[in-house]
PDB file of C-alpha atoms and ligand atoms in Angstrom:
ATOM      1  CA  UNK A   1      34.772  -8.839-116.233  1.00  0.00           C
ATOM      2  CA  UNK A   2      34.534 -10.819-112.641  1.00  0.00           C
ATOM      3  CA  UNK A   3      35.321 -14.325-112.404  1.00  0.00           C
ATOM      4  CA  UNK A   4      32.041 -14.651-110.800  1.00  0.00           C
ATOM      5  CA  UNK A   5      30.234 -13.924-113.554  1.00  0.00           C
ATOM      6  CA  UNK A   6      31.709 -16.122-115.817  1.00  0.00           C
ATOM      7  CA  UNK A   7      31.649 -18.853-113.585  1.00  0.00           C
ATOM      8  CA  UNK A   8      27.710 -17.998-112.812  1.00  0.00           C
ATOM      9  CA  UNK A   9      27.350 -18.405-116.378  1.00  0.00           C
ATOM     10  CA  UNK A  10      29.265 -21.911-116.629  1.00  0.00           C
ATOM     11  CA  UNK A  11      27.010 -23.134-113.927  1.00  0.00           C
ATOM     12  CA  UNK A  12      23.769 -21.725-115.890  1.00  0.00           C
ATOM     13  CA  UNK A  13      25.049 -23.602-118.878  1.00  0.00           C
ATOM     14  CA  UNK A  14      25.846 -26.693-117.153  1.00  0.00           C
ATOM     15  CA  UNK A  15      21.873 -26.733-115.655  1.00  0.00           C
ATOM     16  CA  UNK A  16      20.607 -26.184-119.123  1.00  0.00           C
ATOM     17  CA  UNK A  17      23.074 -29.404-120.079  1.00  0.00           C
ATOM     18  CA  UNK A  18      21.935 -30.970-117.336  1.00  0.00           C
ATOM     19  CA  UNK A  19      18.394 -30.557-118.325  1.00  0.00           C
ATOM     20  CA  UNK A  20      19.117 -31.667-121.841  1.00  0.00           C
ATOM     21  CA  UNK A  21      21.201 -34.830-120.969  1.00  0.00           C
ATOM     22  CA  UNK A  22      18.134 -35.967-119.108  1.00  0.00           C
ATOM     23  CA  UNK A  23      15.887 -35.734-122.079  1.00  0.00           C
ATOM     24  CA  UNK A  24      18.266 -37.405-124.018  1.00  0.00           C
ATOM     25  CA  UNK A  25      18.720 -40.281-121.491  1.00  0.00           C
ATOM     26  CA  UNK A  26      14.908 -40.673-122.329  1.00  0.00           C
ATOM     27  CA  UNK A  27      15.326 -41.834-125.740  1.00  0.00           C
ATOM     28  CA  UNK A  28      19.003 -43.457-125.309  1.00  0.00           C
ATOM     29  CA  UNK A  29      19.098 -46.148-128.071  1.00  0.00           C
ATOM     30  CA  UNK A  30      21.080 -49.074-126.847  1.00  0.00           C
ATOM     31  CA  UNK A  31      24.661 -49.095-127.205  1.00  0.00           C
ATOM     32  CA  UNK A  32      24.600 -52.880-129.027  1.00  0.00           C
ATOM     33  CA  UNK A  33      22.825 -51.310-132.001  1.00  0.00           C
ATOM     34  CA  UNK A  34      26.323 -48.985-132.979  1.00  0.00           C
ATOM     35  CA  UNK A  35      28.822 -50.940-131.288  1.00  0.00           C
ATOM     36  CA  UNK A  36      30.442 -54.401-130.746  1.00  0.00           C
ATOM     37  CA  UNK A  37      33.105 -55.462-127.848  1.00  0.00           C
ATOM     38  CA  UNK A  38      36.041 -56.389-130.099  1.00  0.00           C
ATOM     39  CA  UNK A  39      38.487 -57.439-127.257  1.00  0.00           C
ATOM     40  CA  UNK A  40      39.157 -58.405-123.379  1.00  0.00           C
ATOM     41  CA  UNK A  41      38.116 -62.010-123.122  1.00  0.00           C
ATOM     42  CA  UNK A  42      34.676 -61.362-121.879  1.00  0.00           C
ATOM     43  CA  UNK A  43      36.013 -57.973-119.518  1.00  0.00           C
ATOM     44  CA  UNK A  44      33.932 -55.836-121.567  1.00  0.00           C
ATOM     45  CA  UNK A  45      30.291 -56.402-121.094  1.00  0.00           C
ATOM     46  CA  UNK A  46      26.826 -54.611-122.230  1.00  0.00           C
ATOM     47  CA  UNK A  47      24.619 -53.888-119.335  1.00  0.00           C
ATOM     48  CA  UNK A  48      21.175 -53.271-118.710  1.00  0.00           C
ATOM     49  CA  UNK A  49      19.835 -54.371-122.381  1.00  0.00           C
ATOM     50  CA  UNK A  50      22.611 -52.625-123.755  1.00  0.00           C
ATOM     51  CA  UNK A  51      22.018 -49.358-122.362  1.00  0.00           C
ATOM     52  CA  UNK A  52      25.635 -49.355-120.514  1.00  0.00           C
ATOM     53  CA  UNK A  53      28.393 -50.477-121.388  1.00  0.00           C
ATOM     54  CA  UNK A  54      31.228 -51.575-118.951  1.00  0.00           C
ATOM     55  CA  UNK A  55      35.232 -51.922-119.962  1.00  0.00           C
ATOM     56  CA  UNK A  56      37.642 -54.020-117.599  1.00  0.00           C
ATOM     57  CA  UNK A  57      41.194 -54.119-116.905  1.00  0.00           C
ATOM     58  CA  UNK A  58      43.133 -56.513-114.401  1.00  0.00           C
ATOM     59  CA  UNK A  59      46.615 -57.876-114.651  1.00  0.00           C
ATOM     60  CA  UNK A  60      45.923 -60.125-117.671  1.00  0.00           C
ATOM     61  CA  UNK A  61      44.358 -57.800-120.219  1.00  0.00           C
ATOM     62  CA  UNK A  62      41.614 -54.570-120.857  1.00  0.00           C
ATOM     63  CA  UNK A  63      39.119 -54.406-123.281  1.00  0.00           C
ATOM     64  CA  UNK A  64      38.051 -52.389-125.546  1.00  0.00           C
ATOM     65  CA  UNK A  65      34.724 -52.113-128.251  1.00  0.00           C
ATOM     66  CA  UNK A  66      34.128 -50.255-131.492  1.00  0.00           C
ATOM     67  CA  UNK A  67      31.606 -48.822-133.774  1.00  0.00           C
ATOM     68  CA  UNK A  68      30.013 -51.260-136.004  1.00  0.00           C
ATOM     69  CA  UNK A  69      29.888 -48.002-138.748  1.00  0.00           C
ATOM     70  CA  UNK A  70      32.403 -46.169-140.185  1.00  0.00           C
ATOM     71  CA  UNK A  71      32.062 -42.221-140.984  1.00  0.00           C
ATOM     72  CA  UNK A  72      33.191 -39.710-142.882  1.00  0.00           C
ATOM     73  CA  UNK A  73      32.505 -36.252-140.366  1.00  0.00           C
ATOM     74  CA  UNK A  74      30.165 -36.309-137.623  1.00  0.00           C
ATOM     75  CA  UNK A  75      28.983 -34.945-134.251  1.00  0.00           C
ATOM     76  CA  UNK A  76      29.515 -38.019-131.918  1.00  0.00           C
ATOM     77  CA  UNK A  77      28.835 -37.562-128.298  1.00  0.00           C
ATOM     78  CA  UNK A  78      29.592 -40.436-125.468  1.00  0.00           C
ATOM     79  CA  UNK A  79      28.631 -40.326-121.865  1.00  0.00           C
ATOM     80  CA  UNK A  80      31.710 -41.902-119.614  1.00  0.00           C
ATOM     81  CA  UNK A  81      32.294 -42.670-116.369  1.00  0.00           C
ATOM     82  CA  UNK A  82      35.939 -43.090-115.355  1.00  0.00           C
ATOM     83  CA  UNK A  83      37.655 -45.369-113.168  1.00  0.00           C
ATOM     84  CA  UNK A  84      37.735 -44.245-109.662  1.00  0.00           C
ATOM     85  CA  UNK A  85      39.916 -44.117-106.641  1.00  0.00           C
ATOM     86  CA  UNK A  86      43.651 -44.876-107.642  1.00  0.00           C
ATOM     87  CA  UNK A  87      43.463 -44.949-111.302  1.00  0.00           C
ATOM     88  CA  UNK A  88      47.034 -44.694-111.926  1.00  0.00           C
ATOM     89  CA  UNK A  89      48.698 -46.525-114.789  1.00  0.00           C
ATOM     90  CA  UNK A  90      45.176 -46.815-116.522  1.00  0.00           C
ATOM     91  CA  UNK A  91      43.939 -45.358-119.803  1.00  0.00           C
ATOM     92  CA  UNK A  92      40.910 -44.919-120.685  1.00  0.00           C
ATOM     93  CA  UNK A  93      39.890 -43.557-124.434  1.00  0.00           C
ATOM     94  CA  UNK A  94      37.066 -42.597-126.876  1.00  0.00           C
ATOM     95  CA  UNK A  95      38.711 -41.911-130.094  1.00  0.00           C
ATOM     96  CA  UNK A  96      38.094 -42.268-134.155  1.00  0.00           C
ATOM     97  CA  UNK A  97      40.696 -43.670-136.693  1.00  0.00           C
ATOM     98  CA  UNK A  98      40.743 -44.507-139.960  1.00  0.00           C
ATOM     99  CA  UNK A  99      42.733 -48.163-140.984  1.00  0.00           C
ATOM    100  CA  UNK A 100      45.407 -48.837-142.839  1.00  0.00           C
ATOM    101  CA  UNK A 101      48.715 -46.657-143.362  1.00  0.00           C
ATOM    102  CA  UNK A 102      48.896 -42.868-142.991  1.00  0.00           C
ATOM    103  CA  UNK A 103      45.905 -42.906-140.720  1.00  0.00           C
ATOM    104  CA  UNK A 104      44.009 -40.202-139.348  1.00  0.00           C
ATOM    105  CA  UNK A 105      42.885 -39.889-135.377  1.00  0.00           C
ATOM    106  CA  UNK A 106      40.757 -37.799-133.339  1.00  0.00           C
ATOM    107  CA  UNK A 107      41.684 -38.940-129.779  1.00  0.00           C
ATOM    108  CA  UNK A 108      40.554 -38.156-126.160  1.00  0.00           C
ATOM    109  CA  UNK A 109      42.622 -40.181-123.446  1.00  0.00           C
ATOM    110  CA  UNK A 110      41.784 -39.525-119.870  1.00  0.00           C
ATOM    111  CA  UNK A 111      45.289 -40.800-118.119  1.00  0.00           C
ATOM    112  CA  UNK A 112      44.399 -41.835-114.098  1.00  0.00           C
ATOM    113  CA  UNK A 113      45.986 -40.801-111.254  1.00  0.00           C
ATOM    114  CA  UNK A 114      46.467 -41.578-107.667  1.00  0.00           C
ATOM    115  CA  UNK A 115      43.122 -41.108-105.559  1.00  0.00           C
ATOM    116  CA  UNK A 116      42.672 -37.382-105.142  1.00  0.00           C
ATOM    117  CA  UNK A 117      45.172 -36.129-108.066  1.00  0.00           C
ATOM    118  CA  UNK A 118      43.523 -35.145-111.007  1.00  0.00           C
ATOM    119  CA  UNK A 119      43.046 -37.382-114.124  1.00  0.00           C
ATOM    120  CA  UNK A 120      44.721 -35.844-117.400  1.00  0.00           C
ATOM    121  CA  UNK A 121      42.871 -35.590-120.216  1.00  0.00           C
ATOM    122  CA  UNK A 122      45.200 -35.755-123.184  1.00  0.00           C
ATOM    123  CA  UNK A 123      43.827 -35.325-126.896  1.00  0.00           C
ATOM    124  CA  UNK A 124      45.640 -35.296-130.322  1.00  0.00           C
ATOM    125  CA  UNK A 125      44.822 -35.076-134.142  1.00  0.00           C
ATOM    126  CA  UNK A 126      46.441 -37.262-136.647  1.00  0.00           C
ATOM    127  CA  UNK A 127      46.304 -36.592-140.056  1.00  0.00           C
ATOM    128  CA  UNK A 128      48.028 -38.925-143.024  1.00  0.00           C
ATOM    129  CA  UNK A 129      49.589 -40.603-140.219  1.00  0.00           C
ATOM    130  CA  UNK A 130      51.305 -37.819-138.457  1.00  0.00           C
ATOM    131  CA  UNK A 131      50.182 -37.063-134.747  1.00  0.00           C
ATOM    132  CA  UNK A 132      52.401 -34.854-132.416  1.00  0.00           C
ATOM    133  CA  UNK A 133      49.623 -32.448-131.881  1.00  0.00           C
ATOM    134  CA  UNK A 134      48.855 -33.302-128.017  1.00  0.00           C
ATOM    135  CA  UNK A 135      47.506 -30.973-125.861  1.00  0.00           C
ATOM    136  CA  UNK A 136      46.637 -31.913-122.367  1.00  0.00           C
ATOM    137  CA  UNK A 137      43.811 -30.741-119.828  1.00  0.00           C
ATOM    138  CA  UNK A 138      43.022 -31.058-116.009  1.00  0.00           C
ATOM    139  CA  UNK A 139      39.049 -30.950-115.706  1.00  0.00           C
ATOM    140  CA  UNK A 140      36.944 -28.885-113.629  1.00  0.00           C
ATOM    141  CA  UNK A 141      35.238 -31.527-112.213  1.00  0.00           C
ATOM    142  CA  UNK A 142      35.535 -35.325-110.843  1.00  0.00           C
ATOM    143  CA  UNK A 143      35.414 -37.392-113.676  1.00  0.00           C
ATOM    144  CA  UNK A 144      34.969 -40.589-111.580  1.00  0.00           C
ATOM    145  CA  UNK A 145      31.495 -39.095-109.680  1.00  0.00           C
ATOM    146  CA  UNK A 146      29.555 -38.928-112.606  1.00  0.00           C
ATOM    147  CA  UNK A 147      28.971 -39.396-116.349  1.00  0.00           C
ATOM    148  CA  UNK A 148      29.981 -36.454-118.436  1.00  0.00           C
ATOM    149  CA  UNK A 149      29.253 -35.946-121.916  1.00  0.00           C
ATOM    150  CA  UNK A 150      32.583 -36.076-124.495  1.00  0.00           C
ATOM    151  CA  UNK A 151      32.061 -35.243-127.798  1.00  0.00           C
ATOM    152  CA  UNK A 152      33.946 -34.802-130.993  1.00  0.00           C
ATOM    153  CA  UNK A 153      32.670 -32.483-133.977  1.00  0.00           C
ATOM    154  CA  UNK A 154      34.214 -33.238-136.946  1.00  0.00           C
ATOM    155  CA  UNK A 155      33.387 -31.466-140.491  1.00  0.00           C
ATOM    156  CA  UNK A 156      35.207 -30.310-143.466  1.00  0.00           C
ATOM    157  CA  UNK A 157      35.624 -26.952-141.808  1.00  0.00           C
ATOM    158  CA  UNK A 158      37.214 -27.847-138.170  1.00  0.00           C
ATOM    159  CA  UNK A 159      37.457 -30.424-135.294  1.00  0.00           C
ATOM    160  CA  UNK A 160      36.047 -29.189-132.314  1.00  0.00           C
ATOM    161  CA  UNK A 161      36.574 -31.427-128.803  1.00  0.00           C
ATOM    162  CA  UNK A 162      33.716 -30.732-126.225  1.00  0.00           C
ATOM    163  CA  UNK A 163      33.598 -31.462-122.829  1.00  0.00           C
ATOM    164  CA  UNK A 164      29.943 -31.486-121.637  1.00  0.00           C
ATOM    165  CA  UNK A 165      29.282 -29.142-124.443  1.00  0.00           C
ATOM    166  CA  UNK A 166      31.753 -26.576-123.522  1.00  0.00           C
ATOM    167  CA  UNK A 167      34.910 -26.727-126.509  1.00  0.00           C
ATOM    168  CA  UNK A 168      38.189 -27.241-124.859  1.00  0.00           C
ATOM    169  CA  UNK A 169      39.937 -27.651-128.430  1.00  0.00           C
ATOM    170  CA  UNK A 170      39.820 -26.311-131.871  1.00  0.00           C
ATOM    171  CA  UNK A 171      41.326 -27.920-134.927  1.00  0.00           C
ATOM    172  CA  UNK A 172      40.731 -26.039-138.169  1.00  0.00           C
ATOM    173  CA  UNK A 173      41.014 -27.303-141.679  1.00  0.00           C
ATOM    174  CA  UNK A 174      44.173 -25.482-143.078  1.00  0.00           C
ATOM    175  CA  UNK A 175      44.641 -27.689-145.835  1.00  0.00           C
ATOM    176  CA  UNK A 176      44.681 -24.836-148.140  1.00  0.00           C
ATOM    177  CA  UNK A 177      47.868 -23.798-146.592  1.00  0.00           C
ATOM    178  CA  UNK A 178      49.456 -27.127-146.973  1.00  0.00           C
ATOM    179  CA  UNK A 179      48.525 -28.443-143.745  1.00  0.00           C
ATOM    180  CA  UNK A 180      47.049 -31.946-143.545  1.00  0.00           C
ATOM    181  CA  UNK A 181      43.641 -32.167-142.364  1.00  0.00           C
ATOM    182  CA  UNK A 182      41.004 -35.563-141.860  1.00  0.00           C
ATOM    183  CA  UNK A 183      39.160 -35.412-144.787  1.00  0.00           C
ATOM    184  CA  UNK A 184      38.890 -38.306-146.931  1.00  0.00           C
ATOM    185  CA  UNK A 185      39.403 -41.210-144.673  1.00  0.00           C
ATOM    186  CA  UNK A 186      36.626 -42.825-143.340  1.00  0.00           C
ATOM    187  CA  UNK A 187      37.046 -43.443-139.612  1.00  0.00           C
ATOM    188  CA  UNK A 188      35.278 -46.010-136.907  1.00  0.00           C
ATOM    189  CA  UNK A 189      34.750 -45.219-133.205  1.00  0.00           C
ATOM    190  CA  UNK A 190      37.195 -47.083-130.711  1.00  0.00           C
ATOM    191  CA  UNK A 191      37.148 -47.074-126.923  1.00  0.00           C
ATOM    192  CA  UNK A 192      39.187 -48.910-124.574  1.00  0.00           C
ATOM    193  CA  UNK A 193      40.650 -49.513-121.174  1.00  0.00           C
ATOM    194  CA  UNK A 194      43.964 -50.390-120.968  1.00  0.00           C
ATOM    195  CA  UNK A 195      47.367 -50.250-118.647  1.00  0.00           C
ATOM    196  CA  UNK A 196      50.016 -47.794-119.779  1.00  0.00           C
ATOM    197  CA  UNK A 197      51.621 -47.708-116.109  1.00  0.00           C
ATOM    198  CA  UNK A 198      55.260 -47.122-118.035  1.00  0.00           C
ATOM    199  CA  UNK A 199      53.820 -43.917-119.267  1.00  0.00           C
ATOM    200  CA  UNK A 200      50.541 -42.754-118.293  1.00  0.00           C
ATOM    201  CA  UNK A 201      51.150 -41.035-114.568  1.00  0.00           C
ATOM    202  CA  UNK A 202      53.415 -38.507-113.808  1.00  0.00           C
ATOM    203  CA  UNK A 203      55.281 -39.917-116.861  1.00  0.00           C
ATOM    204  CA  UNK A 204      55.577 -43.520-115.669  1.00  0.00           C
ATOM    205  CA  UNK A 205      56.859 -42.714-112.314  1.00  0.00           C
ATOM    206  CA  UNK A 206      53.615 -44.003-110.578  1.00  0.00           C
ATOM    207  CA  UNK A 207      52.570 -47.482-111.789  1.00  0.00           C
ATOM    208  CA  UNK A 208      49.418 -49.438-111.303  1.00  0.00           C
ATOM    209  CA  UNK A 209      48.265 -50.825-107.991  1.00  0.00           C
ATOM    210  CA  UNK A 210      46.647 -54.273-108.882  1.00  0.00           C
ATOM    211  CA  UNK A 211      45.635 -55.133-105.984  1.00  0.00           C
ATOM    212  CA  UNK A 212      43.043 -52.854-106.523  1.00  0.00           C
ATOM    213  CA  UNK A 213      41.956 -54.643-109.902  1.00  0.00           C
ATOM    214  CA  UNK A 214      39.525 -54.870-111.441  1.00  0.00           C
ATOM    215  CA  UNK A 215      39.342 -51.388-112.936  1.00  0.00           C
ATOM    216  CA  UNK A 216      36.173 -50.351-114.498  1.00  0.00           C
ATOM    217  CA  UNK A 217      35.130 -47.427-116.888  1.00  0.00           C
ATOM    218  CA  UNK A 218      31.507 -46.940-118.010  1.00  0.00           C
ATOM    219  CA  UNK A 219      29.567 -45.585-121.139  1.00  0.00           C
ATOM    220  CA  UNK A 220      26.148 -44.848-122.139  1.00  0.00           C
ATOM    221  CA  UNK A 221      23.878 -42.570-124.070  1.00  0.00           C
ATOM    222  CA  UNK A 222      25.847 -42.351-127.633  1.00  0.00           C
ATOM    223  CA  UNK A 223      24.564 -39.972-129.636  1.00  0.00           C
ATOM    224  CA  UNK A 224      25.761 -39.813-133.483  1.00  0.00           C
ATOM    225  CA  UNK A 225      24.914 -37.549-136.428  1.00  0.00           C
ATOM    226  CA  UNK A 226      27.040 -38.356-138.974  1.00  0.00           C
ATOM    227  CA  UNK A 227      27.895 -39.518-142.506  1.00  0.00           C
ATOM    228  CA  UNK A 228      28.010 -43.286-142.818  1.00  0.00           C
ATOM    229  CA  UNK A 229      30.147 -44.579-145.444  1.00  0.00           C
ATOM    230  CA  UNK A 230      28.806 -48.214-146.569  1.00  0.00           C
ATOM    231  CA  UNK A 231      31.205 -51.063-147.383  1.00  0.00           C
ATOM    232  CA  UNK A 232      30.743 -50.120-151.145  1.00  0.00           C
ATOM    233  CA  UNK A 233      31.893 -46.771-150.288  1.00  0.00           C
ATOM    234  CA  UNK A 234      28.770 -45.118-150.503  1.00  0.00           C
ATOM    235  CA  UNK A 235      28.274 -42.313-147.887  1.00  0.00           C
ATOM    236  CA  UNK A 236      24.892 -41.677-146.629  1.00  0.00           C
ATOM    237  CA  UNK A 237      24.508 -38.707-144.508  1.00  0.00           C
ATOM    238  CA  UNK A 238      21.118 -39.452-143.168  1.00  0.00           C
ATOM    239  CA  UNK A 239      21.738 -38.534-139.342  1.00  0.00           C
ATOM    240  CA  UNK A 240      18.840 -41.205-138.858  1.00  0.00           C
ATOM    241  CA  UNK A 241      21.487 -43.991-139.547  1.00  0.00           C
ATOM    242  CA  UNK A 242      24.195 -42.863-137.332  1.00  0.00           C
ATOM    243  CA  UNK A 243      22.707 -44.115-134.301  1.00  0.00           C
ATOM    244  CA  UNK A 244      19.117 -45.040-133.748  1.00  0.00           C
ATOM    245  CA  UNK A 245      18.008 -42.065-131.323  1.00  0.00           C
ATOM    246  CA  UNK A 246      19.663 -39.152-133.133  1.00  0.00           C
ATOM    247  CA  UNK A 247      17.014 -36.824-134.319  1.00  0.00           C
ATOM    248  CA  UNK A 248      17.472 -35.942-138.151  1.00  0.00           C
ATOM    249  CA  UNK A 249      19.465 -32.662-138.265  1.00  0.00           C
ATOM    250  CA  UNK A 250      22.316 -31.730-140.306  1.00  0.00           C
ATOM    251  CA  UNK A 251      23.257 -28.523-138.527  1.00  0.00           C
ATOM    252  CA  UNK A 252      26.571 -30.095-137.375  1.00  0.00           C
ATOM    253  CA  UNK A 253      27.783 -30.033-140.940  1.00  0.00           C
ATOM    254  CA  UNK A 254      28.168 -26.223-140.466  1.00  0.00           C
ATOM    255  CA  UNK A 255      28.497 -26.253-137.250  1.00  0.00           C
ATOM    256  CA  UNK A 256      31.354 -24.035-135.776  1.00  0.00           C
ATOM    257  CA  UNK A 257      32.356 -21.725-132.946  1.00  0.00           C
ATOM    258  CA  UNK A 258      30.391 -18.865-132.062  1.00  0.00           C
ATOM    259  CA  UNK A 259      31.419 -16.058-130.074  1.00  0.00           C
ATOM    260  CA  UNK A 260      29.909 -17.420-126.805  1.00  0.00           C
ATOM    261  CA  UNK A 261      32.035 -20.737-127.736  1.00  0.00           C
ATOM    262  CA  UNK A 262      35.270 -19.008-128.392  1.00  0.00           C
ATOM    263  CA  UNK A 263      34.875 -17.570-124.925  1.00  0.00           C
ATOM    264  CA  UNK A 264      34.529 -20.590-123.330  1.00  0.00           C
ATOM    265  CA  UNK A 265      37.139 -22.271-125.533  1.00  0.00           C
ATOM    266  CA  UNK A 266      39.872 -19.416-124.092  1.00  0.00           C
ATOM    267  CA  UNK A 267      38.534 -19.973-120.876  1.00  0.00           C
ATOM    268  CA  UNK A 268      39.370 -23.969-120.500  1.00  0.00           C
ATOM    269  CA  UNK A 269      42.520 -23.025-122.355  1.00  0.00           C
ATOM    270  CA  UNK A 270      43.469 -20.161-119.977  1.00  0.00           C
ATOM    271  CA  UNK A 271      42.661 -22.018-116.693  1.00  0.00           C
ATOM    272  CA  UNK A 272      42.728 -26.227-117.896  1.00  0.00           C
ATOM    273  CA  UNK A 273      45.251 -26.797-120.321  1.00  0.00           C
ATOM    274  CA  UNK A 274      48.159 -28.250-118.765  1.00  0.00           C
ATOM    275  CA  UNK A 275      50.124 -28.993-122.109  1.00  0.00           C
ATOM    276  CA  UNK A 276      49.821 -27.025-125.936  1.00  0.00           C
ATOM    277  CA  UNK A 277      52.524 -28.674-127.932  1.00  0.00           C
ATOM    278  CA  UNK A 278      52.327 -25.336-129.967  1.00  0.00           C
ATOM    279  CA  UNK A 279      54.041 -23.583-127.161  1.00  0.00           C
ATOM    280  CA  UNK A 280      56.660 -26.287-126.637  1.00  0.00           C
ATOM    281  CA  UNK A 281      59.350 -24.398-128.242  1.00  0.00           C
ATOM    282  CA  UNK A 282      62.048 -26.932-126.702  1.00  0.00           C
ATOM    283  CA  UNK A 283      60.329 -29.419-128.515  1.00  0.00           C
ATOM    284  CA  UNK A 284      60.551 -27.858-131.855  1.00  0.00           C
ATOM    285  CA  UNK A 285      62.859 -26.059-131.648  1.00  0.00           C
ATOM    286  CA  UNK A 286      63.277 -25.760-135.615  1.00  0.00           C
ATOM    287  CA  UNK A 287      60.265 -24.201-135.739  1.00  0.00           C
ATOM    288  CA  UNK A 288      56.682 -24.975-134.279  1.00  0.00           C
ATOM    289  CA  UNK A 289      54.344 -26.855-136.762  1.00  0.00           C
ATOM    290  CA  UNK A 290      52.750 -24.491-139.310  1.00  0.00           C
ATOM    291  CA  UNK A 291      48.958 -25.132-137.896  1.00  0.00           C
ATOM    292  CA  UNK A 292      50.643 -23.237-134.401  1.00  0.00           C
ATOM    293  CA  UNK A 293      51.300 -20.093-136.419  1.00  0.00           C
ATOM    294  CA  UNK A 294      48.479 -17.541-137.362  1.00  0.00           C
ATOM    295  CA  UNK A 295      46.837 -18.173-140.575  1.00  0.00           C
ATOM    296  CA  UNK A 296      47.767 -15.931-143.294  1.00  0.00           C
ATOM    297  CA  UNK A 297      44.040 -15.845-144.530  1.00  0.00           C
ATOM    298  CA  UNK A 298      43.040 -14.392-141.607  1.00  0.00           C
TER     299      UNK A 298
HETATM  300  C1  NAG B 301      46.813 -61.628-111.172  1.00  0.00           C
HETATM  301  O1  NAG B 301      45.607 -61.295-110.425  1.00  0.00           O
HETATM  302  C2  NAG B 301      45.110 -62.376-109.838  1.00  0.00           C
HETATM  303  C3  NAG B 301      44.006 -61.935-108.632  1.00  0.00           C
HETATM  304  O2  NAG B 301      44.450 -60.871-107.734  1.00  0.00           O
HETATM  305  C4  NAG B 301      46.206 -63.363-108.796  1.00  0.00           C
HETATM  306  O3  NAG B 301      45.455 -64.446-108.541  1.00  0.00           O
HETATM  307  C5  NAG B 301      47.298 -63.569-110.373  1.00  0.00           C
HETATM  308  O4  NAG B 301      48.368 -64.271-109.357  1.00  0.00           O
HETATM  309  C6  NAG B 301      47.765 -62.271-111.037  1.00  0.00           C
HETATM  310  N1  NAG B 301      48.422 -62.680-111.651  1.00  0.00           N
HETATM  311  C7  NAG B 301      49.945 -62.100-111.966  1.00  0.00           C
HETATM  312  C8  NAG B 301      50.505 -62.465-113.531  1.00  0.00           C
HETATM  313  O5  NAG B 301      50.333 -61.054-111.715  1.00  0.00           O
HETATM  314  C1  NAG B 302      48.457 -36.237-111.709  1.00  0.00           C
HETATM  315  O1  NAG B 302      48.406 -35.329-110.728  1.00  0.00           O
HETATM  316  C2  NAG B 302      49.982 -35.030-110.530  1.00  0.00           C
HETATM  317  C3  NAG B 302      49.900 -33.950-109.156  1.00  0.00           C
HETATM  318  O2  NAG B 302      48.309 -33.030-109.119  1.00  0.00           O
HETATM  319  C4  NAG B 302      49.359 -33.925-111.306  1.00  0.00           C
HETATM  320  O3  NAG B 302      50.767 -33.040-111.968  1.00  0.00           O
HETATM  321  C5  NAG B 302      49.104 -35.066-113.233  1.00  0.00           C
HETATM  322  O4  NAG B 302      49.073 -33.872-114.198  1.00  0.00           O
HETATM  323  C6  NAG B 302      48.228 -35.508-112.867  1.00  0.00           C
HETATM  324  N1  NAG B 302      48.050 -36.769-113.963  1.00  0.00           N
HETATM  325  C7  NAG B 302      48.804 -37.484-114.604  1.00  0.00           C
HETATM  326  C8  NAG B 302      48.268 -37.987-115.716  1.00  0.00           C
HETATM  327  O5  NAG B 302      49.542 -37.938-114.172  1.00  0.00           O
END
């Protein structure tokens, strides 16, 4: 298979996605229906009547917002445009997390870089308080030039991370083999822009250049199809309650990668993955985590 063929297919797919995302934009709900700004002393701002959300970071603090609802399984899409230019030391996040001890968490973190050097997309999955499941990627586009869609699909069979609908990572539910999987703790969605110059860029070698502050990240077009858990603990999977603009569609609950999805996943992992805990033999010299080994049932 020539690489021309596969890159042609990717561009066709991107074209289709572009058309799809402009339709979505037409029905975009306001972020203030689903989210509240929770910290940053005014550095986080709803703009254009809530259609756009800006987070800002300067030498005093960063900022962040979170969902009003908590969810137990769902598919969440967010369009994000990252800090341009010299973003070294900055970290932009979009993640799900439960509260309290032994928490569950599903992370997208974007680690900034010097102008012209690539962002690193860092992903992780925590279940019952245990993470250490990092995979990192470079992207096949400049994430500061335009908005791109970052998605988490989380259902009872697996978690899939997607970038512009292209799967980049899959974490399967292998609870039956004793591997903890997030399945019973409701999670909220969080975002933030903060300073992590001690470790973010080339392991902390490159610090934030504060003369370029404030740094800004933009979010828009949230789309959520999910089971919402109310404060009394009752779960409702009517997708219309997950975000105001979602069409009622529960196909996400059984969605998994088809053979085309598997192919894209392999393409990304082969060409853009820069770190995989599963192949970090030095780190796990006493044996790799069990989910990194082949499933016995397949
Ligand atoms: C933070 O930045 C402002 C504006 O550039 C500057 O006036 C101030 O001295 C800085 N504060 C610190 C603690 O560096
Ligand atoms: C920054 O750029 C360097 C050099 O290309 C690259 O090795 C690194 O993965 C990039 N990302 C971060 C967060 O350091």
